[in-house]
Structures are given as structure tokens and as C-alpha cells.
PDB file of C-alpha atoms in Angstrom:
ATOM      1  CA  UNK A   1      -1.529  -8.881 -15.945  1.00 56.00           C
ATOM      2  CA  UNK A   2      -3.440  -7.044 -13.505  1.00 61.00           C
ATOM      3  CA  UNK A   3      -3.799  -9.111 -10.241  1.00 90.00           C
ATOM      4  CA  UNK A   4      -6.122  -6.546  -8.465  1.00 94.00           C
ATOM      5  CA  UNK A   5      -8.761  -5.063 -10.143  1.00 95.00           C
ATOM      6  CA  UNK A   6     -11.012  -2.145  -8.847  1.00 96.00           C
ATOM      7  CA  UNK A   7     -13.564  -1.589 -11.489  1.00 95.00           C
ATOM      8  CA  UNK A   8     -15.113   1.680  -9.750  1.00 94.00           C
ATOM      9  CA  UNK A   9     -12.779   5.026 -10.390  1.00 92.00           C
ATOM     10  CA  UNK A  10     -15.380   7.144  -8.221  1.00 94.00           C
ATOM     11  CA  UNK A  11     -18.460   6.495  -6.389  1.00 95.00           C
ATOM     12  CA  UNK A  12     -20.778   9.008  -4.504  1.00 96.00           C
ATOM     13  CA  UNK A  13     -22.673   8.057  -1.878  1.00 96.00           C
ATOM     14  CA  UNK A  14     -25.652   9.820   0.866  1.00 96.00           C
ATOM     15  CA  UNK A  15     -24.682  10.321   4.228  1.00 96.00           C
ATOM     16  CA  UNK A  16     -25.493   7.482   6.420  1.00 96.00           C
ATOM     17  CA  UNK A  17     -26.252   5.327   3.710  1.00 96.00           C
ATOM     18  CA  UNK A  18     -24.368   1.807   3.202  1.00 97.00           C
ATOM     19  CA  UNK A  19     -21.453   1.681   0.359  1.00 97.00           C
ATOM     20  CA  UNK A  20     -19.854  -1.373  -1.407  1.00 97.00           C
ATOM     21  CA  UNK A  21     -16.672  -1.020  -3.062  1.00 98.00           C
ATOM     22  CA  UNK A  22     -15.897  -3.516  -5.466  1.00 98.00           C
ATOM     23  CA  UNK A  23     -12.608  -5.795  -5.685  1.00 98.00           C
ATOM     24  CA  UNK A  24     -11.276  -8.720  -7.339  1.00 97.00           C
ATOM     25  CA  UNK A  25      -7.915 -10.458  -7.607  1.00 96.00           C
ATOM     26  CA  UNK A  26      -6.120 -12.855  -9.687  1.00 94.00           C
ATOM     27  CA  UNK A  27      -3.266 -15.597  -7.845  1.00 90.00           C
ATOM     28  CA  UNK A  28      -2.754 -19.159  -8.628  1.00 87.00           C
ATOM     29  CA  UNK A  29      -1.314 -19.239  -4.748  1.00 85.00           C
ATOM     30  CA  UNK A  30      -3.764 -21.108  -2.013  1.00 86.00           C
ATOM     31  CA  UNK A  31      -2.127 -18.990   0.800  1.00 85.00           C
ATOM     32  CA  UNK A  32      -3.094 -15.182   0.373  1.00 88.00           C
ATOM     33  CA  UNK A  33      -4.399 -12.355   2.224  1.00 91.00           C
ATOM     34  CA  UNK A  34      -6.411  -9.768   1.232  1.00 94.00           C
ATOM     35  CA  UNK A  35      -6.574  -5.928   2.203  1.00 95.00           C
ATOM     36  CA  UNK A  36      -8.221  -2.691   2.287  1.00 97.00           C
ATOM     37  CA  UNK A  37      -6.910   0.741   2.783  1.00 97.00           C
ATOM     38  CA  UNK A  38      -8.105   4.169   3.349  1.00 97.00           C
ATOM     39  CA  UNK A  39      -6.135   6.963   1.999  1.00 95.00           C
ATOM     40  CA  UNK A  40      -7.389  10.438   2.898  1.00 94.00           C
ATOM     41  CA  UNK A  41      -6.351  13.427   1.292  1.00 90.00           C
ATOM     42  CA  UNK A  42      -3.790  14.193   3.477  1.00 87.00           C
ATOM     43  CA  UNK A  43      -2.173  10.837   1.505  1.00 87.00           C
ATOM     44  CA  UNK A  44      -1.119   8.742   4.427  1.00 88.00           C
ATOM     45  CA  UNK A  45      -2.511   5.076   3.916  1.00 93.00           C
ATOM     46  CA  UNK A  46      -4.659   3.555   6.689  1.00 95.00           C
ATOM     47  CA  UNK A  47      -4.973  -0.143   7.254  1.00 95.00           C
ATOM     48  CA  UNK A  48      -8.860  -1.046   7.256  1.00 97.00           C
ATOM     49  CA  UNK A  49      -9.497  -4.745   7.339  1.00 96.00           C
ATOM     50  CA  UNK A  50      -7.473  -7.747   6.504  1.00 94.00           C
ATOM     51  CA  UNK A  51      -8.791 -11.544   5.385  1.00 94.00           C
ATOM     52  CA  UNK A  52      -6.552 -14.648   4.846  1.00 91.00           C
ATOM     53  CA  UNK A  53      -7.448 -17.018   1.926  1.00 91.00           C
ATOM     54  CA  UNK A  54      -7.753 -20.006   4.784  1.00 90.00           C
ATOM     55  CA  UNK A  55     -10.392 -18.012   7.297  1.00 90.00           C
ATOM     56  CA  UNK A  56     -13.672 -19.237   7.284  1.00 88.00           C
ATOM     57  CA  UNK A  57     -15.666 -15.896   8.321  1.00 92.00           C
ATOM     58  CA  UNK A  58     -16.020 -12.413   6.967  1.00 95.00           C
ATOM     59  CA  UNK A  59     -13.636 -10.251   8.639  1.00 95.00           C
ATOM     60  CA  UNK A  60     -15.317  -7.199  10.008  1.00 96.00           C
ATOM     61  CA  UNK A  61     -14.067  -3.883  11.964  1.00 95.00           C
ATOM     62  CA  UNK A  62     -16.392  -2.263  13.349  1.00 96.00           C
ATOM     63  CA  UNK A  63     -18.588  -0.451  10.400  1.00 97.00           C
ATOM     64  CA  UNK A  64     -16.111  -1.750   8.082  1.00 97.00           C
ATOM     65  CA  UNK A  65     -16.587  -5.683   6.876  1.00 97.00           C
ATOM     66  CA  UNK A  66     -15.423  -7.307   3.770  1.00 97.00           C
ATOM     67  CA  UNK A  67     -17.629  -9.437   1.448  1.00 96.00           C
ATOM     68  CA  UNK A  68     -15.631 -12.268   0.836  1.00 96.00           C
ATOM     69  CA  UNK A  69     -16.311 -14.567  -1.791  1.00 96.00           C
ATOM     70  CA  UNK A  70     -13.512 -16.917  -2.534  1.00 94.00           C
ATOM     71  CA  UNK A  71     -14.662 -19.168  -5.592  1.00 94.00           C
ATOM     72  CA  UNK A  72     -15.158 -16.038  -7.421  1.00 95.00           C
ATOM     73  CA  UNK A  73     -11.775 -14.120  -6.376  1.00 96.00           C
ATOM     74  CA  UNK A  74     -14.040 -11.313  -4.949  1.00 97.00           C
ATOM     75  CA  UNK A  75     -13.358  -9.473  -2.068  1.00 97.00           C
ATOM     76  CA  UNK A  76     -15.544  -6.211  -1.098  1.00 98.00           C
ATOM     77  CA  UNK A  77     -15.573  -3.880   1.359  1.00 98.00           C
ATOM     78  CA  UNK A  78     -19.018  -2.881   2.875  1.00 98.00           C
ATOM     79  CA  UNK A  79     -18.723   0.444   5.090  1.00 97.00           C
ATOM     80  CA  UNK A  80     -22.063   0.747   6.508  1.00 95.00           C
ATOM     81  CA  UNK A  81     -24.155   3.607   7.861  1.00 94.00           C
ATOM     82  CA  UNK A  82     -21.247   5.799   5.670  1.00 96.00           C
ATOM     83  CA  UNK A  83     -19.962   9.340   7.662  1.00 96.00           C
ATOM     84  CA  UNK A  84     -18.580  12.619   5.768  1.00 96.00           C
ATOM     85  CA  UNK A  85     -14.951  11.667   6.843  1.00 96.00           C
ATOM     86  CA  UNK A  86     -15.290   8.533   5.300  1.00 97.00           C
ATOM     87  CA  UNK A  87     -14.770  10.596   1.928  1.00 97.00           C
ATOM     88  CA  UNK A  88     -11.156   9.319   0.717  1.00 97.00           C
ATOM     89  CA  UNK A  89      -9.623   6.790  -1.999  1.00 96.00           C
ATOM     90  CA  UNK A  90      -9.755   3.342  -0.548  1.00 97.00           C
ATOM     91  CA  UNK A  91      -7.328   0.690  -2.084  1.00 97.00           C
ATOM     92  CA  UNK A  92      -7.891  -3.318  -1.905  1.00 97.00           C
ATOM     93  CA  UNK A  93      -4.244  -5.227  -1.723  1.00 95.00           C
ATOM     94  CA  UNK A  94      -3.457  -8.735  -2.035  1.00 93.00           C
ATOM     95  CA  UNK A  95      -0.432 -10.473  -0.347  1.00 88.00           C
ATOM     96  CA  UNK A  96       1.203 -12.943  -2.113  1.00 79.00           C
ATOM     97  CA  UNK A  97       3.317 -15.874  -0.005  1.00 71.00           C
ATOM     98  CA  UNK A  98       5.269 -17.133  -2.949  1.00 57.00           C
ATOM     99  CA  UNK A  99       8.070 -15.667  -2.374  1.00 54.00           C
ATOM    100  CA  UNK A 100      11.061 -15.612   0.739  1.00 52.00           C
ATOM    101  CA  UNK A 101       9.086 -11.887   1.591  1.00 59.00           C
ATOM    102  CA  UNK A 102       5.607 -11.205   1.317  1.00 68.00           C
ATOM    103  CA  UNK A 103       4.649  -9.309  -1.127  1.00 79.00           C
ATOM    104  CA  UNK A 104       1.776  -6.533  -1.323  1.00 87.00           C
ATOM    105  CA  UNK A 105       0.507  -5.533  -4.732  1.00 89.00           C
ATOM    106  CA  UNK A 106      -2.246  -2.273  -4.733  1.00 93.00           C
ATOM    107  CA  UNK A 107      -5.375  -2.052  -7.087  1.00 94.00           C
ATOM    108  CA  UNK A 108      -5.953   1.581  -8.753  1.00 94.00           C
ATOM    109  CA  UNK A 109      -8.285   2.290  -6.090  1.00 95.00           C
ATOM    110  CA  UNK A 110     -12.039   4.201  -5.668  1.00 96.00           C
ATOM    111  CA  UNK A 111     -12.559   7.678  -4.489  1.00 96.00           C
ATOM    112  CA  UNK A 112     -15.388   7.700  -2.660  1.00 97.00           C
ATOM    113  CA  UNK A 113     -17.396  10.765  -1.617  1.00 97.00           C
ATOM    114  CA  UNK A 114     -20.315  10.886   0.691  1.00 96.00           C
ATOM    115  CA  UNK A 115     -22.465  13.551   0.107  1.00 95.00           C
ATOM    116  CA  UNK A 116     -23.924  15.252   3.334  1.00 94.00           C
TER     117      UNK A 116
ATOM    118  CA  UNK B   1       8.035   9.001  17.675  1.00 58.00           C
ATOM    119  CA  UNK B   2       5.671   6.030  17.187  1.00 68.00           C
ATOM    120  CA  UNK B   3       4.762   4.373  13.491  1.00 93.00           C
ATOM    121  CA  UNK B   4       6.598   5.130  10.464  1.00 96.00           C
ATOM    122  CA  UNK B   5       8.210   8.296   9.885  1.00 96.00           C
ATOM    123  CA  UNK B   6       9.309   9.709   6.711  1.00 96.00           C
ATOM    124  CA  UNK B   7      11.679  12.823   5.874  1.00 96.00           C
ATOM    125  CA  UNK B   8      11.404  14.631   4.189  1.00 96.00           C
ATOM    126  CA  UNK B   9       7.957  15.314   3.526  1.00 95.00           C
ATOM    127  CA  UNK B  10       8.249  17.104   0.228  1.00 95.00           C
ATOM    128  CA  UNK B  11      10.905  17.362  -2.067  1.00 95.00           C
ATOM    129  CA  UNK B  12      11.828  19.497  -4.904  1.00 94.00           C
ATOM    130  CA  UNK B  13      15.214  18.735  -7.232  1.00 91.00           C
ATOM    131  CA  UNK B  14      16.589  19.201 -10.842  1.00 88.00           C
ATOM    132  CA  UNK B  15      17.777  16.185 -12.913  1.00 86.00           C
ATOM    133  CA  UNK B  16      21.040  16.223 -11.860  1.00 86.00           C
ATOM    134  CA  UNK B  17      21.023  16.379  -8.406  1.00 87.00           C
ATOM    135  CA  UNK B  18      21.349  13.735  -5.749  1.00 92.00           C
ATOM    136  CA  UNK B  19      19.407  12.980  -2.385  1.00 94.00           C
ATOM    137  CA  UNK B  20      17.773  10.663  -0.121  1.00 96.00           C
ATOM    138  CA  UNK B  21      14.510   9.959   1.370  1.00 97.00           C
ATOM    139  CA  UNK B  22      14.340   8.780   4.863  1.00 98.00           C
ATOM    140  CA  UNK B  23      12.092   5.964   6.761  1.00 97.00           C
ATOM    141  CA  UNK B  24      12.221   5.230  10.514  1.00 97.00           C
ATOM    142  CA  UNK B  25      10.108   2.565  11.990  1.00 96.00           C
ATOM    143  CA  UNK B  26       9.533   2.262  15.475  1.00 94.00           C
ATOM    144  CA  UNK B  27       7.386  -0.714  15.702  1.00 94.00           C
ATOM    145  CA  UNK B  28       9.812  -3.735  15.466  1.00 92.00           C
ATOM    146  CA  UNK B  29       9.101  -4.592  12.378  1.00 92.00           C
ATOM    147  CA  UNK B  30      11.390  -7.164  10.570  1.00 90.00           C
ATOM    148  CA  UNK B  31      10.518  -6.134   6.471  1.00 90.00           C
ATOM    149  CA  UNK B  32      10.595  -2.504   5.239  1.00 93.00           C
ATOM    150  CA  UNK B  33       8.930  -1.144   1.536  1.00 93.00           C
ATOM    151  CA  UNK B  34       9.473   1.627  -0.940  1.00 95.00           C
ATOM    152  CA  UNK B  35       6.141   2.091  -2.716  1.00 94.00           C
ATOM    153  CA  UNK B  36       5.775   4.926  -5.578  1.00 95.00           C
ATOM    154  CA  UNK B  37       2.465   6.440  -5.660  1.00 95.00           C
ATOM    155  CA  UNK B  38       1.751   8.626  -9.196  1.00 93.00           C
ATOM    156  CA  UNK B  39      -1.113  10.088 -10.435  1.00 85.00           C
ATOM    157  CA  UNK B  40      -3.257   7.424 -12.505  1.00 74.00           C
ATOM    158  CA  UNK B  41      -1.489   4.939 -11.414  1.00 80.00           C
ATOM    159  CA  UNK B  42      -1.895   2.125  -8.702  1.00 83.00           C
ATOM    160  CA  UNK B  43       0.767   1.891  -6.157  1.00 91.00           C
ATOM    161  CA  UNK B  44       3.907   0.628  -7.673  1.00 91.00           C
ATOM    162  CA  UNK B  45       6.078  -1.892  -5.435  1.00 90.00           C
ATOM    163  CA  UNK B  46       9.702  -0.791  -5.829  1.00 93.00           C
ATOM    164  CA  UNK B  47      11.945  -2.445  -2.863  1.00 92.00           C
ATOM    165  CA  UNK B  48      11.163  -4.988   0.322  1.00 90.00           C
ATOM    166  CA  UNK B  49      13.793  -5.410   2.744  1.00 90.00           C
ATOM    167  CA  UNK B  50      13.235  -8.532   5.248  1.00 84.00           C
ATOM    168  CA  UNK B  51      15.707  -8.311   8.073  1.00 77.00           C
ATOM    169  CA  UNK B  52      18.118  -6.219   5.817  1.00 75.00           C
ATOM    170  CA  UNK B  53      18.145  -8.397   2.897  1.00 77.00           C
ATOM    171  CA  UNK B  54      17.138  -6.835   0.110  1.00 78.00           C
ATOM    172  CA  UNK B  55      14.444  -9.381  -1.148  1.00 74.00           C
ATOM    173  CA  UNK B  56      12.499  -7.663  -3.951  1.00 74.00           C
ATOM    174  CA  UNK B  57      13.547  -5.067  -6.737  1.00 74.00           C
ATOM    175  CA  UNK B  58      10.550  -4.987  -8.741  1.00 73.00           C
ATOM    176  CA  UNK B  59      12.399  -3.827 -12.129  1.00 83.00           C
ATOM    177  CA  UNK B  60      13.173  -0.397 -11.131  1.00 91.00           C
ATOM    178  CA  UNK B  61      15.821   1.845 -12.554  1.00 92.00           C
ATOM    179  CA  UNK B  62      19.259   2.280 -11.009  1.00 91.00           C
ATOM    180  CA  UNK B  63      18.790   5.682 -10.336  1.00 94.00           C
ATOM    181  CA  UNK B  64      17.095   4.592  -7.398  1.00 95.00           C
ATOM    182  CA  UNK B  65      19.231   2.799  -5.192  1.00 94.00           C
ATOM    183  CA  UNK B  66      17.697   1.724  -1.788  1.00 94.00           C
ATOM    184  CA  UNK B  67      19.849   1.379   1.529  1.00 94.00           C
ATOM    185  CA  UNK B  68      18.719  -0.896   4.668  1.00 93.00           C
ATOM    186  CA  UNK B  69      21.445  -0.208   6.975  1.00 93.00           C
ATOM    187  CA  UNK B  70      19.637  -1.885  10.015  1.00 91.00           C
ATOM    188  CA  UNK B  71      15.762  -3.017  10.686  1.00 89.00           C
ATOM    189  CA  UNK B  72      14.442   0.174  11.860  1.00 94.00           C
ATOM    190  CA  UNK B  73      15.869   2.695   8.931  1.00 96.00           C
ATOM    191  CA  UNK B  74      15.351   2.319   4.843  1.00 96.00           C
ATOM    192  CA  UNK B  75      16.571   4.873   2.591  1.00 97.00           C
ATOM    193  CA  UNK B  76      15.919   5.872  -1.240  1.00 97.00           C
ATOM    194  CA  UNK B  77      18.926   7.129  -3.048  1.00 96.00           C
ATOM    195  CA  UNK B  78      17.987   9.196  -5.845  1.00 95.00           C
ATOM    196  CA  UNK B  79      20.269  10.578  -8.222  1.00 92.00           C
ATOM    197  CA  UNK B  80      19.433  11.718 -12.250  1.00 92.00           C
ATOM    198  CA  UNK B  81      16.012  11.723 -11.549  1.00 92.00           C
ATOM    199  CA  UNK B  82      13.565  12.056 -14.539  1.00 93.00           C
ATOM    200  CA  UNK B  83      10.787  14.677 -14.563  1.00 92.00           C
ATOM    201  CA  UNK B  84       8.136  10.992 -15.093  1.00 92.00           C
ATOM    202  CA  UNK B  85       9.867  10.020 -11.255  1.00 94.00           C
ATOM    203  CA  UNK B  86       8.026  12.837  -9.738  1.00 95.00           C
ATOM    204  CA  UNK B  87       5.796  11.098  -7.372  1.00 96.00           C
ATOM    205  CA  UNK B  88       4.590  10.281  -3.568  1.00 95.00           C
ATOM    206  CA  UNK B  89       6.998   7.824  -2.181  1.00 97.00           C
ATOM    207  CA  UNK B  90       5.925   5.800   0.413  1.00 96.00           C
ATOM    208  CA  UNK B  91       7.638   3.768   3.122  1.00 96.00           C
ATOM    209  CA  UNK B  92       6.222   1.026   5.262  1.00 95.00           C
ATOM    210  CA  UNK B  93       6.743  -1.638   7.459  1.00 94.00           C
ATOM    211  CA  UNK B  94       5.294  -5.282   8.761  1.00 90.00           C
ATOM    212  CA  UNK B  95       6.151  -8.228  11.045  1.00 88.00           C
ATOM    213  CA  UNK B  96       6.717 -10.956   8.606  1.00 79.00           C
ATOM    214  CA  UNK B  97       5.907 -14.042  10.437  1.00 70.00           C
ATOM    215  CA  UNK B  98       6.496 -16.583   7.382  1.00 63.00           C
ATOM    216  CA  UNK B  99       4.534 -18.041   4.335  1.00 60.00           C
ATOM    217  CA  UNK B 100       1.313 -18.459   5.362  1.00 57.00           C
ATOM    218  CA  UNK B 101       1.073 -17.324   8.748  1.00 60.00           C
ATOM    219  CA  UNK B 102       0.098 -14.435  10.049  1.00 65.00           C
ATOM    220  CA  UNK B 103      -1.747 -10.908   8.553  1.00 72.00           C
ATOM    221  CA  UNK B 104       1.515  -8.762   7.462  1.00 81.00           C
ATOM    222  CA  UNK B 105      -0.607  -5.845   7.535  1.00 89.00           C
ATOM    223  CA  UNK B 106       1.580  -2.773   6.155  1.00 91.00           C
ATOM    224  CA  UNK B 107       2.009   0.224   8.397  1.00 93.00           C
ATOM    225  CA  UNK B 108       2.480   3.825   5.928  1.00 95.00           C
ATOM    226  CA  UNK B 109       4.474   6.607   6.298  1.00 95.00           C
ATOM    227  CA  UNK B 110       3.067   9.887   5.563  1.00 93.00           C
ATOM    228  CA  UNK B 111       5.235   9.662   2.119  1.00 94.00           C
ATOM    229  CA  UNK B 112       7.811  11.967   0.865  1.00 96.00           C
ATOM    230  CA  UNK B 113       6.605  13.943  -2.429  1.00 95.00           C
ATOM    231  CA  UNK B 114       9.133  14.146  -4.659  1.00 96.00           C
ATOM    232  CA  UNK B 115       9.118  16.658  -7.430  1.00 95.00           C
ATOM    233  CA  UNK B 116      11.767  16.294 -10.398  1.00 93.00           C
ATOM    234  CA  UNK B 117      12.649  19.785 -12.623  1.00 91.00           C
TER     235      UNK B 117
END
């Protein structure tokens, strides 16, 4: 069953406007953490923002903050004021601490393209 | 060299050759990945390595056979490859600090695409 789910395959977006990429998840674990990456076409994968199941704020990095909305396993990223080299897929993750190793398990990601 | 490096960066072989992919951290990390990145697809844990102990094989084929030989180096054997196991392969690393503490955020290598004839 799919734990992460990104229900957006492609989204365009105006210059300077603000974007919200959509995530949920699915764990029966009350320890987690939850991630975004950016992966530009060059294809290395860049750590965004990061939110444990336990914190009581919304994480937020600088124009990047994440939406999160525990009771309804819902976890999106908000870039705001978006920029032309934030064009790229971005991937939510979940990390799962049922196990002797964390594990990290990838949604299908968005490709998002701002338009200039 | 800082981060996570990966060699090589692309890679082209027939079915019945064999190689390896390379993955050097230098950030004292204590866990090590292989993810495989195809088209369509979401990214596909294969291996985790916590302080050389293999810990995960997420039901992948024994053509690929990963090595840890110490903390800072993880290697993909690959040998009989399938054209389907053409893909980006990509290593990273974390600082495991136990169940329930701490972020584990993933550091990437630039991946190694693999191409299978």
C-alpha cells in the first residue's frame, strides 16, 4: 500500500506567486518524521524541510514551511513568493522508527514549474 | 571532498557484464542507502547499512549485491543486469541517533546512471 501519496504529477505556477504542494502519508507508528526534497534537473536530491510527528510547530526554512496537519496525515509544503530556480520535482518522505534503522520511503513526487 | 560522492556518474553495460558503483561519505555518518530512481516511478529503497550492518534489503534481486566495507564507503555490485535495471542509483547517508530521536535527514549523492544493453 502506498504510504506516501503525492496527488499532483505537475503543477505550474507565476513567478513570485505562493505554491502548495500537496502530501499525505499512511503509518500506524506515533514516532515519524516527515520530509521534503528538491530535485533539480541536474538529479541530485536536496534536503528542504524536516517535521517530527511529536513537534508542536510548523517547521519552516526560510521561504520554505510545511503545512502540517497531523489528525489528517497531511503534510504540505508552502514555498512562498516562488523564484524561476525553484522549477524542479520536489519529493515528500516519511521516516519510519519501527525498525533497528530508520527507514525513508519517497512519494512519486510533483514537478513544479514557475513560469516567469 | 565534502558530502556524498558517487562514481561513477554514468554507466553504460551489456547483460552480462559485472561492475560496481561507488559511495564515499565524508560527513560521519553512521547509516548508508542505495536508492533506485526510474522513470515513473517513486524512489525505490533497496539497501540501509547502520554502522556496517546490513539492516534492510527491501526484496531486491541478487544481482545486486551491496558491500559496506567500513562507515564511510557503500558499494553496489551489479552483475546480469536486466535492460528494466537501467536507472539513477542513488547513495546517501544520515546520523542515526535512535528510534525517535533526532531528524535523520538523508544527504544525496549526485547518483550514478546506470544504463543496461
Amino acid at each position: 500500500a502506498q504510504k506516501i501519496t503525492q496527488t499532483q504529477p505537475g503543477m505550474f505556477v507565476q513567478e513570485k506567486e505562493a505554491v502548495t504542494l500537496d502530501c499525505t502519508y499512511d503509518t500506524s507508528d506515533p514516532s515519524y518524521g516527515l520530509f521534503w526534497y528538491k530535485q533539480p534537473s541536474s538529479g541530485e536530491m536536496i534536503f528542504l524541510i524536516y517535521q517530527g510527528s511529536y513537534d508542536q510547530q510548523n517547521a519552516t526554512e526560510g521561504r520554505y514551511s510545511l503545512n502540517f496537519q497531523k489528525a489528517r496525515k497531511s503534510a504540505n509544503l508552502v514555498i512562498s513568493a516562488s523564484q524561476l530556480g525553484d522549477s524542479a520535482m520536489y519529493f515528500c518522505a516519511m521516516r519510519e522508527d519501527d525498525s533497528s534503522a530508520s527507514k525513508i520511503i519517497f512519494g512519486s513526487g510533483t514537478r513544479l514549474s514557475i513560469r516567469p | 571532498e565534502t558530502g556524498v560522492t558517487q562514481t561513477p556518474r554514468h554507466l553504460v553495460m551489456g547483460m552480462t557484464n559485472k561492475k560496481s558503483l561507488k559511495c564515499e561519505q565524508h560527513l560521519g555518518h553512521n547509516a548508508m542507502y542505495w536508492y533506485k530512481q526510474s522513470a515513473k516511478k517513486p524512489l525505490e529503497l533497496m539497501f540501509v547499512y547502520s554502522l556496517e550492518e546490513r539492516v534492510e534489503n527491501n526484496s531486491v534481486p541478487s544481482r545486486f549485491s551491496p558491500e559496506c566495507p567500513n562507515s564511510s564507503h557503500l558499494f553496489l555490485h551489479l552483475h546480469t543486469l536486466q535492460p528494466e535495471d537501467s536507472a539513477l542509483y542513488l547513495c546517501a547517508s544520515s546520523q542515526q541517533t535512535g528510534r525517535g530521536t533526532g531528524a535523520n535527514v538523508l544527504t544525496f549523492g549526485a547518483g550514478s546512471r546506470l544504463t543496461v544493453l
